[in-house]
Each structure stands twice: as C-alpha cells, then as structure tokens.
Amino acid sequence: GNSVTQMEGPVTLSEEAFLTINCTYTATGYPSLFWYVQYPGEGLQLLLKATKADDKGSNKGFEATYRKETTSFHLEKGSVQVSDSAVYFCALGTYTDKLIFGTGTRLQVFP
Amino acid sequence: EAGVTQSPTHLIKTRGQQATLRCSPISGHTSVYWYQQALGLGLQFLLWYDEGEERNRGNFPPRFSGRQFPNYSSELNVNALELEDSALYLCASTPPGITDTQYFGPGTRLTVL
C-alpha cells in the first residue's frame, strides 16, 4: 500500500542555517506529493506541492523536488528563520481520496 | 476568500457522551475530509464526503459518523466517547474533481475526561 516515511525530529537549527527534512514514499501509480506545515496551536497549511516526477514545488523559500528514481520529496530551505519553527508533514495524495501523511518533523530554530 | 472554518475551537466532554464537530468548506468546494490528529499517532484519515454522500472512511469504529449538508458543510459525530478520542480533529476541503490538494481548517480540539 501507499506510505510516507519522514525523518525523525526534532530538528534543531540556528537562524540562517540550511534545512533539509527527508521524506520518502511508497506508492502505486503516480501520486502527488505535498508538504504541509503546522504552526503551534493551528491547523495544517499547504506549503508546497508537486504533481509529477521532476516537478519542483516552492513557496516562502522552501523547495522540494519530486524524485521518482529515489522515491523522495525532501524539503529544503537555504536560510531558516525563527518563524519557521513548526511541525512539517510530508504527504502523498492520489486520485482516490485521502492524503497519507508522514509522522511529522518538528523544526526548532533558535536565534 | 474565506478558508475552511471549524467549530467549536475546543470541546470538553466526559466518557460516554456524544460530540458534534462542524466544518464549513471553502466556497465552491464540494468535498469534505475529516482527519484525527491524536498525540503520538500522526494524522489519520477518518471520513470523506462528496456531494452529500459518504465516499470512504478510514479504519475507525462506527461510533464515528458524520454527514454533509446540501450547502456542503459537514458534521462529525462521535458517540460513546472514550478517553483515546481526545485529539485535534481537522477538516479539509477540495473543489469538484480534485481530491489530492486539500485545504485544512484550524481544527477542533476534543478533550474527553
């Protein structure tokens, strides 16, 4: 079946450091891939998405590239800010219904 | 454009009671999805409603149920509450014909004492 595996957190970084959060997936067919972010006490916000192989999703300085050969969708940002502190979820979507989420990775950025 | 809204923000119940959670999708969206985010368990798919019909449900007991109204808003009902039902319940919506790009509301935090 379909599944998503994310790196364990928390990830702790200093401001302006480079961020990578790993995400790999298992899927039949050709899923869409997503990164959602959850700030403390809030719901999920769609951060970026990619719908086919080699697509790059980007938003607010974050990027992720849909790599079919490595079944990965790693999230990167060149210079994190304290305001980026949140929980990040990688998710897989198909044309059926539900999204399948990874377990989430907590990012803590210190000044 | 208003996003997905959910009410109430917080709900406190005792074991055995019933809880009703409400969701209003983004205008023009016809599908509503419910997820449970319990501590330590990540996000689990609960239910999908589209055009007033239940299209799919996740691996939850029948005491989790819901409905979708003609205006596409939705209700999630949880009967015979158990302590482990304490969680953040998230609602998401999508426009017609789209199922993968889902837009989430802020959630309802249900606490069962």
GROMACS .gro file of C-alpha atoms in nm:
model
  224
    1GLY     CA    1   0.000   0.000   0.000
    2ASN     CA    2   0.089   0.366  -0.008
    3SER     CA    3   0.303   0.509   0.270
    4VAL     CA    4   0.523   0.804   0.361
    5THR     CA    5   0.835   0.797   0.578
    6GLN     CA    6   0.980   1.113   0.729
    7MET     CA    7   1.294   1.170   0.927
    8GLU     CA    8   1.250   1.175   1.300
    9GLY     CA    9   1.266   1.506   1.479
   10PRO     CA   10   1.315   1.736   1.635
   11VAL     CA   11   1.547   1.916   1.402
   12THR     CA   12   1.722   2.196   1.586
   13LEU     CA   13   1.896   2.470   1.389
   14SER     CA   14   2.035   2.816   1.436
   15GLU     CA   15   1.886   3.102   1.239
   16GLU     CA   16   2.019   3.123   0.881
   17ALA     CA   17   2.123   2.756   0.878
   18PHE     CA   18   2.039   2.526   0.586
   19LEU     CA   19   1.743   2.295   0.635
   20THR     CA   20   1.677   1.951   0.493
   21ILE     CA   21   1.389   1.731   0.605
   22ASN     CA   22   1.391   1.393   0.437
   23CYS     CA   23   1.078   1.229   0.301
   24THR     CA   24   1.047   0.907   0.104
   25TYR     CA   25   0.736   0.738  -0.019
   26THR     CA   26   0.595   0.410  -0.142
   27ALA     CA   27   0.311   0.428  -0.388
   28THR     CA   28   0.141   0.255  -0.673
   29GLY     CA   29   0.069   0.472  -0.970
   30TYR     CA   30   0.165   0.838  -0.990
   31PRO     CA   31   0.082   1.023  -0.672
   32SER     CA   32   0.103   1.392  -0.600
   33LEU     CA   33   0.336   1.490  -0.317
   34PHE     CA   34   0.287   1.765  -0.061
   35TRP     CA   35   0.449   1.940   0.228
   36TYR     CA   36   0.218   2.082   0.492
   37VAL     CA   37   0.322   2.295   0.788
   38GLN     CA   38   0.155   2.315   1.127
   39TYR     CA   39   0.239   2.612   1.348
   40PRO     CA   40   0.179   2.576   1.723
   41GLY     CA   41  -0.189   2.558   1.806
   42GLU     CA   42  -0.302   2.576   1.446
   43GLY     CA   43  -0.425   2.350   1.168
   44LEU     CA   44  -0.232   2.245   0.860
   45GLN     CA   45  -0.126   2.485   0.589
   46LEU     CA   46  -0.029   2.367   0.243
   47LEU     CA   47   0.332   2.471   0.196
   48LEU     CA   48   0.410   2.332  -0.149
   49LYS     CA   49   0.326   2.050  -0.384
   50ALA     CA   50   0.446   1.862  -0.690
   51THR     CA   51   0.226   1.655  -0.914
   52LYS     CA   52   0.470   1.465  -1.135
   53ALA     CA   53   0.826   1.341  -1.150
   54ASP     CA   54   1.097   1.612  -1.163
   55ASP     CA   55   0.849   1.884  -1.066
   56LYS     CA   56   0.984   2.127  -0.809
   57GLY     CA   57   0.741   2.280  -0.563
   58SER     CA   58   0.843   2.604  -0.394
   59ASN     CA   59   0.698   2.857  -0.154
   60LYS     CA   60   0.831   3.102   0.107
   61GLY     CA   61   1.190   2.996   0.034
   62PHE     CA   62   1.114   2.626   0.078
   63GLU     CA   63   1.168   2.383  -0.208
   64ALA     CA   64   1.115   2.014  -0.275
   65THR     CA   65   1.172   1.812  -0.591
   66TYR     CA   66   0.967   1.505  -0.683
   67ARG     CA   67   1.229   1.235  -0.745
   68LYS     CA   68   1.074   0.921  -0.887
   69GLU     CA   69   1.402   0.734  -0.915
   70THR     CA   70   1.469   0.767  -0.542
   71THR     CA   71   1.100   0.792  -0.439
   72SER     CA   72   1.183   1.104  -0.241
   73PHE     CA   73   1.047   1.453  -0.182
   74HIS     CA   74   1.295   1.616   0.055
   75LEU     CA   75   1.214   1.963   0.189
   76GLU     CA   76   1.493   2.224   0.179
   77LYS     CA   77   1.540   2.585   0.272
   78GLY     CA   78   1.861   2.777   0.234
   79SER     CA   79   1.832   3.001   0.540
   80VAL     CA   80   1.579   2.927   0.813
   81GLN     CA   81   1.423   3.184   1.041
   82VAL     CA   82   1.288   3.157   1.394
   83SER     CA   83   0.940   3.199   1.245
   84ASP     CA   84   0.987   2.872   1.053
   85SER     CA   85   0.966   2.678   1.378
   86ALA     CA   86   0.676   2.438   1.328
   87VAL     CA   87   0.593   2.077   1.251
   88TYR     CA   88   0.633   1.978   0.886
   89PHE     CA   89   0.434   1.694   0.731
   90CYS     CA   90   0.511   1.520   0.407
   91ALA     CA   91   0.202   1.376   0.239
   92LEU     CA   92   0.105   1.168  -0.059
   93GLY     CA   93  -0.219   1.208  -0.249
   94THR     CA   94  -0.382   1.001  -0.516
   95TYR     CA   95  -0.690   1.048  -0.723
   96THR     CA   96  -0.895   0.841  -0.484
   97ASP     CA   97  -0.945   1.035  -0.168
   98LYS     CA   98  -0.739   1.056   0.147
   99LEU     CA   99  -0.399   1.204   0.193
  100ILE     CA  100  -0.142   0.978   0.353
  101PHE     CA  101   0.080   1.167   0.592
  102GLY     CA  102   0.420   1.106   0.737
  103THR     CA  103   0.456   1.128   1.113
  104GLY     CA  104   0.572   1.490   1.103
  105THR     CA  105   0.908   1.650   1.181
  106ARG     CA  106   0.934   1.923   1.439
  107LEU     CA  107   1.170   2.206   1.344
  108GLN     CA  108   1.307   2.434   1.614
  109VAL     CA  109   1.505   2.738   1.503
  110PHE     CA  110   1.698   2.939   1.761
  111PRO     CA  111   1.825   3.294   1.719
  112GLU     CA  112  -1.162   3.423   0.012
  113ALA     CA  113  -1.253   3.265   0.343
  114GLY     CA  114  -1.078   2.941   0.430
  115VAL     CA  115  -1.214   2.627   0.586
  116THR     CA  116  -1.378   2.704   0.919
  117GLN     CA  117  -1.442   2.468   1.206
  118SER     CA  118  -1.639   2.496   1.526
  119PRO     CA  119  -1.606   2.481   1.812
  120THR     CA  120  -1.238   2.553   1.865
  121HIS     CA  121  -1.232   2.347   2.182
  122LEU     CA  122  -1.473   2.089   2.316
  123ILE     CA  123  -1.460   1.916   2.651
  124LYS     CA  124  -1.672   1.609   2.712
  125THR     CA  125  -1.681   1.318   2.952
  126ARG     CA  126  -1.660   0.949   2.871
  127GLY     CA  127  -1.977   0.809   2.720
  128GLN     CA  128  -2.106   1.143   2.593
  129GLN     CA  129  -2.151   1.242   2.232
  130ALA     CA  130  -1.955   1.513   2.049
  131THR     CA  131  -2.055   1.704   1.737
  132LEU     CA  132  -1.795   1.891   1.537
  133ARG     CA  133  -1.874   2.119   1.245
  134CYS     CA  134  -1.691   2.220   0.930
  135SER     CA  135  -1.761   2.474   0.656
  136PRO     CA  136  -1.558   2.425   0.338
  137ILE     CA  137  -1.413   2.693   0.118
  138SER     CA  138  -1.679   2.844  -0.106
  139GLY     CA  139  -1.712   2.636  -0.422
  140HIS     CA  140  -1.558   2.327  -0.266
  141THR     CA  141  -1.783   2.022  -0.264
  142SER     CA  142  -1.574   1.760  -0.084
  143VAL     CA  143  -1.500   1.750   0.287
  144TYR     CA  144  -1.247   1.526   0.459
  145TRP     CA  145  -1.206   1.459   0.828
  146TYR     CA  146  -0.879   1.360   0.995
  147GLN     CA  147  -0.787   1.278   1.351
  148GLN     CA  148  -0.456   1.400   1.491
  149ALA     CA  149  -0.403   1.221   1.817
  150LEU     CA  150  -0.091   1.273   2.022
  151GLY     CA  151   0.181   1.040   1.903
  152LEU     CA  152  -0.031   0.890   1.625
  153GLY     CA  153   0.004   1.143   1.347
  154LEU     CA  154  -0.279   1.227   1.111
  155GLN     CA  155  -0.529   0.954   1.042
  156PHE     CA  156  -0.797   0.973   0.774
  157LEU     CA  157  -1.148   0.944   0.912
  158LEU     CA  158  -1.413   1.022   0.651
  159TRP     CA  159  -1.465   1.169   0.306
  160TYR     CA  160  -1.791   1.331   0.196
  161ASP     CA  161  -1.861   1.442  -0.157
  162GLU     CA  162  -2.187   1.584  -0.290
  163GLY     CA  163  -2.368   1.478   0.024
  164GLU     CA  164  -2.253   1.116   0.016
  165GLU     CA  165  -2.001   0.931   0.230
  166ARG     CA  166  -1.740   0.813  -0.020
  167ASN     CA  167  -1.485   0.649   0.204
  168ARG     CA  168  -1.396   0.602   0.566
  169GLY     CA  169  -1.077   0.517   0.746
  170ASN     CA  170  -1.015   0.245   0.999
  171PHE     CA  171  -1.237   0.384   1.275
  172PRO     CA  172  -1.530   0.225   1.459
  173PRO     CA  173  -1.889   0.301   1.357
  174ARG     CA  174  -1.937   0.537   1.651
  175PHE     CA  175  -1.750   0.787   1.433
  176SER     CA  176  -2.002   0.911   1.179
  177GLY     CA  177  -2.100   1.224   1.001
  178ARG     CA  178  -2.290   1.383   0.723
  179GLN     CA  179  -2.267   1.652   0.461
  180PHE     CA  180  -2.541   1.904   0.415
  181PRO     CA  181  -2.676   2.050   0.087
  182ASN     CA  182  -2.458   2.359   0.138
  183TYR     CA  183  -2.155   2.122   0.158
  184SER     CA  184  -2.086   2.191   0.523
  185SER     CA  185  -2.028   1.882   0.731
  186GLU     CA  186  -2.073   1.744   1.076
  187LEU     CA  187  -1.864   1.479   1.251
  188ASN     CA  188  -2.034   1.292   1.532
  189VAL     CA  189  -1.852   1.080   1.784
  190ASN     CA  190  -2.074   0.867   2.005
  191ALA     CA  191  -1.991   0.691   2.330
  192LEU     CA  192  -1.675   0.896   2.375
  193GLU     CA  193  -1.364   0.722   2.503
  194LEU     CA  194  -1.056   0.878   2.656
  195GLU     CA  195  -0.850   0.792   2.350
  196ASP     CA  196  -1.079   1.001   2.131
  197SER     CA  197  -0.904   1.308   2.272
  198ALA     CA  198  -0.737   1.464   1.970
  199LEU     CA  199  -0.732   1.751   1.726
  200TYR     CA  200  -0.992   1.690   1.455
  201LEU     CA  201  -0.907   1.852   1.126
  202CYS     CA  202  -1.140   1.916   0.837
  203ALA     CA  203  -1.022   1.975   0.482
  204SER     CA  204  -1.199   2.059   0.158
  205THR     CA  205  -1.139   2.035  -0.215
  206PRO     CA  206  -1.313   2.171  -0.524
  207PRO     CA  207  -1.509   1.944  -0.760
  208GLY     CA  208  -1.298   1.678  -0.929
  209ILE     CA  209  -0.993   1.736  -0.709
  210THR     CA  210  -0.906   1.504  -0.423
  211ASP     CA  211  -0.538   1.543  -0.365
  212THR     CA  212  -0.480   1.913  -0.294
  213GLN     CA  213  -0.670   1.954   0.032
  214TYR     CA  214  -0.709   2.277   0.228
  215PHE     CA  215  -0.735   2.242   0.602
  216GLY     CA  216  -0.921   2.427   0.872
  217PRO     CA  217  -0.775   2.517   1.211
  218GLY     CA  218  -0.920   2.211   1.382
  219THR     CA  219  -1.135   2.133   1.683
  220ARG     CA  220  -0.955   2.011   1.990
  221LEU     CA  221  -1.167   1.749   2.164
  222THR     CA  222  -1.079   1.658   2.519
  223VAL     CA  223  -1.250   1.360   2.679
  224LEU     CA  224  -1.230   1.344   3.059
   0.00000   0.00000   0.00000
